Coordinates of C-alpha atoms in Angstrom, one line a residue:
X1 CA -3.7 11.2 34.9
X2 CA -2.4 8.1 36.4
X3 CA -4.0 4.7 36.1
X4 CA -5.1 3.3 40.0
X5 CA -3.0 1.2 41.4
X6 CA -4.3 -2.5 42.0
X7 CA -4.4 -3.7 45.3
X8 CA -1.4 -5.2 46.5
X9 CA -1.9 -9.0 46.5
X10 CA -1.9 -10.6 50.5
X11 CA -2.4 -13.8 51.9
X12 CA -5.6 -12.3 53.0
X13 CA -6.9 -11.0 49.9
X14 CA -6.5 -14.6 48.0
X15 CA -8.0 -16.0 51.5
X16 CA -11.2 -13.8 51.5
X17 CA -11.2 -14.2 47.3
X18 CA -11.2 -18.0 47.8
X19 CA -13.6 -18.0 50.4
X20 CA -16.1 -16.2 48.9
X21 CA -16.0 -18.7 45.7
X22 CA -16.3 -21.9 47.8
X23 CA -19.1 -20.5 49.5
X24 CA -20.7 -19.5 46.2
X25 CA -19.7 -22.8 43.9
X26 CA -18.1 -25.3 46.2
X27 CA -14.5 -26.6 46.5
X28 CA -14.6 -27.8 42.9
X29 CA -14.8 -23.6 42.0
X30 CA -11.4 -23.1 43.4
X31 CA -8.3 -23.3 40.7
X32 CA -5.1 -21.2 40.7
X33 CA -6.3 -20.0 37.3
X34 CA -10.1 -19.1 38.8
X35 CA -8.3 -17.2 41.7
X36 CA -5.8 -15.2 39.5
X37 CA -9.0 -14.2 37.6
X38 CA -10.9 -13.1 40.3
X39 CA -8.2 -11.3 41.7
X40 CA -6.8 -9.6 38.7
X41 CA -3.1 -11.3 38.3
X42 CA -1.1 -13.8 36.8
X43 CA -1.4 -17.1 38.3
X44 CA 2.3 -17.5 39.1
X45 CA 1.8 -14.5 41.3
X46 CA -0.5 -16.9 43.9
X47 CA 2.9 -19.2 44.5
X48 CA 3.8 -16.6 45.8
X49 CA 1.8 -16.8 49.1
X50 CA 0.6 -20.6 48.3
X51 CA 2.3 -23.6 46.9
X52 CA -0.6 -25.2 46.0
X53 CA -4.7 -25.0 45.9
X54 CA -4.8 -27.3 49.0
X55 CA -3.0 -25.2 51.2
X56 CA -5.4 -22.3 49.9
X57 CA -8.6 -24.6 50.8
X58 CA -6.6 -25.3 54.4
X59 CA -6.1 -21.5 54.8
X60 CA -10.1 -21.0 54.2
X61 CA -10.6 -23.5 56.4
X62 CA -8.6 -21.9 58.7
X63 CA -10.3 -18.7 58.6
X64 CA -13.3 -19.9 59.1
X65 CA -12.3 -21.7 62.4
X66 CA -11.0 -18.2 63.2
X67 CA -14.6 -17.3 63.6
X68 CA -15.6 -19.2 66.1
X69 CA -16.0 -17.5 69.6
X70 CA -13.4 -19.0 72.2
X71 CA -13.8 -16.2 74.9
X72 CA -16.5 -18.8 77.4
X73 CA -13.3 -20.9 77.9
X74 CA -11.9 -18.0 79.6
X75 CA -14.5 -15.9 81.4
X76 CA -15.1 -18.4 84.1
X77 CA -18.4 -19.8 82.8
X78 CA -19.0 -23.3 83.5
X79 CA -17.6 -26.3 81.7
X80 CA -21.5 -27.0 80.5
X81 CA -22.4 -23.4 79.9
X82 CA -18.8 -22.7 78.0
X83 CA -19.4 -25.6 75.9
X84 CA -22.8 -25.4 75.0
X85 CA -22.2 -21.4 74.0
X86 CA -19.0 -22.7 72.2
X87 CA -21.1 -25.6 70.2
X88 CA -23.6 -22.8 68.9
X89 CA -20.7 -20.3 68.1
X90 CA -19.2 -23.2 66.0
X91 CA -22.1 -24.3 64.3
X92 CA -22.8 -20.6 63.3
X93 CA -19.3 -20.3 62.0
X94 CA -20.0 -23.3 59.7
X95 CA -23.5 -23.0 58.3
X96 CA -22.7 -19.9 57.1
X97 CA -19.4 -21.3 55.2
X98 CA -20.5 -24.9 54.5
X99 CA -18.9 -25.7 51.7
X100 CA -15.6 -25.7 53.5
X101 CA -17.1 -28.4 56.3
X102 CA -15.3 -31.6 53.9
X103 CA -11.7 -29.8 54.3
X104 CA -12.4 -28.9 58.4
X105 CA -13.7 -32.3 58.8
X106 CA -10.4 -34.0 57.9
X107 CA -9.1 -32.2 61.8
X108 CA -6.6 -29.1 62.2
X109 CA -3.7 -30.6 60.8
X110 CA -1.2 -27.8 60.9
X111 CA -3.9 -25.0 60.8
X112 CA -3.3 -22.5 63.7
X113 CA -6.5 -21.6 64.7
X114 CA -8.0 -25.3 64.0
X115 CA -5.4 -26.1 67.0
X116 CA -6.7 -23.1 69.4
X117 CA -9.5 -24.1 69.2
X118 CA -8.8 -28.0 69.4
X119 CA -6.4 -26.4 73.1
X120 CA -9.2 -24.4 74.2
X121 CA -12.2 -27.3 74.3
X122 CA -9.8 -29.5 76.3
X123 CA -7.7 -27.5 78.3
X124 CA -11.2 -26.1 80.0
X125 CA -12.0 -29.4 79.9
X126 CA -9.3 -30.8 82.0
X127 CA -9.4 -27.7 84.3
X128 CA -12.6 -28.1 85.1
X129 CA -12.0 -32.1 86.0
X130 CA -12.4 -34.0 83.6
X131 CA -9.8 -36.7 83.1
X132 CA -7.2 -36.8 80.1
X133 CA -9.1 -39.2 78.0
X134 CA -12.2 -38.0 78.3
X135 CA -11.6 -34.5 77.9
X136 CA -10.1 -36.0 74.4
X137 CA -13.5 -37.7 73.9
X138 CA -15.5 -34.8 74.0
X139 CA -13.4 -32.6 72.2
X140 CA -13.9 -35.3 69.3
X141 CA -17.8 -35.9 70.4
X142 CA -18.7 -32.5 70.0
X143 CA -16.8 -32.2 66.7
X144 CA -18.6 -34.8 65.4
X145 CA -21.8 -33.6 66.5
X146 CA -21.5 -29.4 65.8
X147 CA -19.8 -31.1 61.7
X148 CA -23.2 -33.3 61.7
X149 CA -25.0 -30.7 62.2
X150 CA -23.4 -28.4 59.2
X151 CA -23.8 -30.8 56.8
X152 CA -27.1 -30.7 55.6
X153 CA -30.7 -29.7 57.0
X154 CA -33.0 -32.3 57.9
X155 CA -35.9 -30.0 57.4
X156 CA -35.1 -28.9 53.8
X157 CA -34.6 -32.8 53.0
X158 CA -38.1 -33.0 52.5
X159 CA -40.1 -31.8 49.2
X160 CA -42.7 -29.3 49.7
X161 CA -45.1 -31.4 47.2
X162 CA -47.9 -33.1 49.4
X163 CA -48.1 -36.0 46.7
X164 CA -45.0 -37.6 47.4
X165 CA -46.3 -39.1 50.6
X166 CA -48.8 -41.2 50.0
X167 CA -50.5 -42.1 53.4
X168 CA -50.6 -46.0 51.9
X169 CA -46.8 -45.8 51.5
X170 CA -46.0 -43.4 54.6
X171 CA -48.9 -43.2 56.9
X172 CA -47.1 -41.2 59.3
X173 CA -45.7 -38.3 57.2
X174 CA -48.9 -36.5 56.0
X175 CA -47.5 -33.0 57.4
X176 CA -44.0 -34.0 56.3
X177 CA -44.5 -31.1 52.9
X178 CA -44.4 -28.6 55.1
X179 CA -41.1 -28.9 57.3
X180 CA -39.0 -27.5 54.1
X181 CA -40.9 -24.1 54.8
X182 CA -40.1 -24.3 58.6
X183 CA -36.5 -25.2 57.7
X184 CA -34.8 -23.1 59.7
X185 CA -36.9 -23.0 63.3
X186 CA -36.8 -27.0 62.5
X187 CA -33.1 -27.3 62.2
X188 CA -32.4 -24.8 64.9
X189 CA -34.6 -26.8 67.9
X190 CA -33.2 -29.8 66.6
X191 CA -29.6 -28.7 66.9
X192 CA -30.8 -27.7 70.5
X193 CA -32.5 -30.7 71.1
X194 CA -29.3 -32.9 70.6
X195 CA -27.3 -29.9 72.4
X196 CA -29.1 -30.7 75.5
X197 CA -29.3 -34.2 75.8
X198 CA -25.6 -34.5 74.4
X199 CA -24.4 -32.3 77.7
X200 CA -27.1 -33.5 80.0
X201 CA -25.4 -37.4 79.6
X202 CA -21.6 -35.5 80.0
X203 CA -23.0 -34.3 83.3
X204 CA -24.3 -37.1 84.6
X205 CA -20.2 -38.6 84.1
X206 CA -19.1 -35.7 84.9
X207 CA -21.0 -36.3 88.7
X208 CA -19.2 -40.2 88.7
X209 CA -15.8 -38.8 87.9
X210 CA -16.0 -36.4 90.3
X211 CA -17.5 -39.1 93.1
X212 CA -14.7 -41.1 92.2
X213 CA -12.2 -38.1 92.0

């Protein structure tokens, strides 16, 4: 009988393989050597595809800006509405791939769907009105802030031990035990929180630029 064939190796399958290990270990996981493992070949076969591990860590980053949902910039919702959907569509994308936020955060570079997405934000942006410059702003405003967001939880920053906050020593953070166990509600209104006041302020310029328009 004749032995299974082994998958062909893709760009996709090393993609997906190296994915999968940054989101389990970390960047520091991710070696030619670990990949070829994981994947059942020699390593020279991965040069194949890649040149080197960074351009495998930019391709995962990639793929993961691949997830995020562009469609509100072009189904005629609102500058506000398509940009708060977008913001929660991006943060999605990135808490559940966090590990790959440090190689994202450096910008798209050459990475083609890091760029579509960088087009989208600010071509709706200046269709909708906004000046040049700060349609630039809050593409790199709400970078900053969806990034913030992904990289770490306020909630779970806080040890579930009662002890550690002594009311002599923190009189206002008796309940402060039990926001770890709340960790994701916590996070989530938080991230809405700073959502809505973030795009309430861009409205209110967005009324003077169009005053002055």
């Amino acid at each position: 009988m004749a032995r299974p064939r082994k998958p062909l190796l893709s760009t996709d399958r090393i993609v997906e393989t190296a994915r999968a290990l940054v989101d389990a270990e970390g960047l520091a996981a991710v070696s030619t050597r670990r990949l070829a493992a994981e994947l059942g070949v020699s390593g020279p076969s991965l040069y194949n595809h890649f040149r080197t591990k960074d351009e495998i860590l930019e391709a995962v980053a990639d793929s993961v800006s691949g997830q995020v949902d562009l469609t509100m910039f072009q189904d005629g919702r609102d500058w506000r509405t398509a940009l708060h959907d977008w913001a929660v569509s991006y943060r999605a994308a990135l808490r559940d791939h966090p590990n790959i936020v440090p190689v994202l955060a450096r910008g798209p570079g050459r990475r083609p769907a890091g760029l579509r997405l960088a087009d989208a934000v600010y071509g709706a942006m200046v269709e909708a009105g906004w000046p040049s410059a700060q349609a630039t702003s809050i593409g790199a405003l709400m970078r900053y802030f969806v990034m913030g967001s992904a990289l770490g939880s306020f909630a779970g920053g806080f040890v579930d031990d009662a002890s550690a906050y002594d009311p002599a020593d923190y009189p206002h953070l008796q309940q402060a035990h039990l926001l770890a166990e709340q960790q994701e509600k916590i996070d989530e209104r938080a991230f809405e929180t700073g959502l809505t006041a973030l795009l309430d302020g861009l409205a209110r310029q967005y009324e003077q630029v169009r005053r002055t328009a």
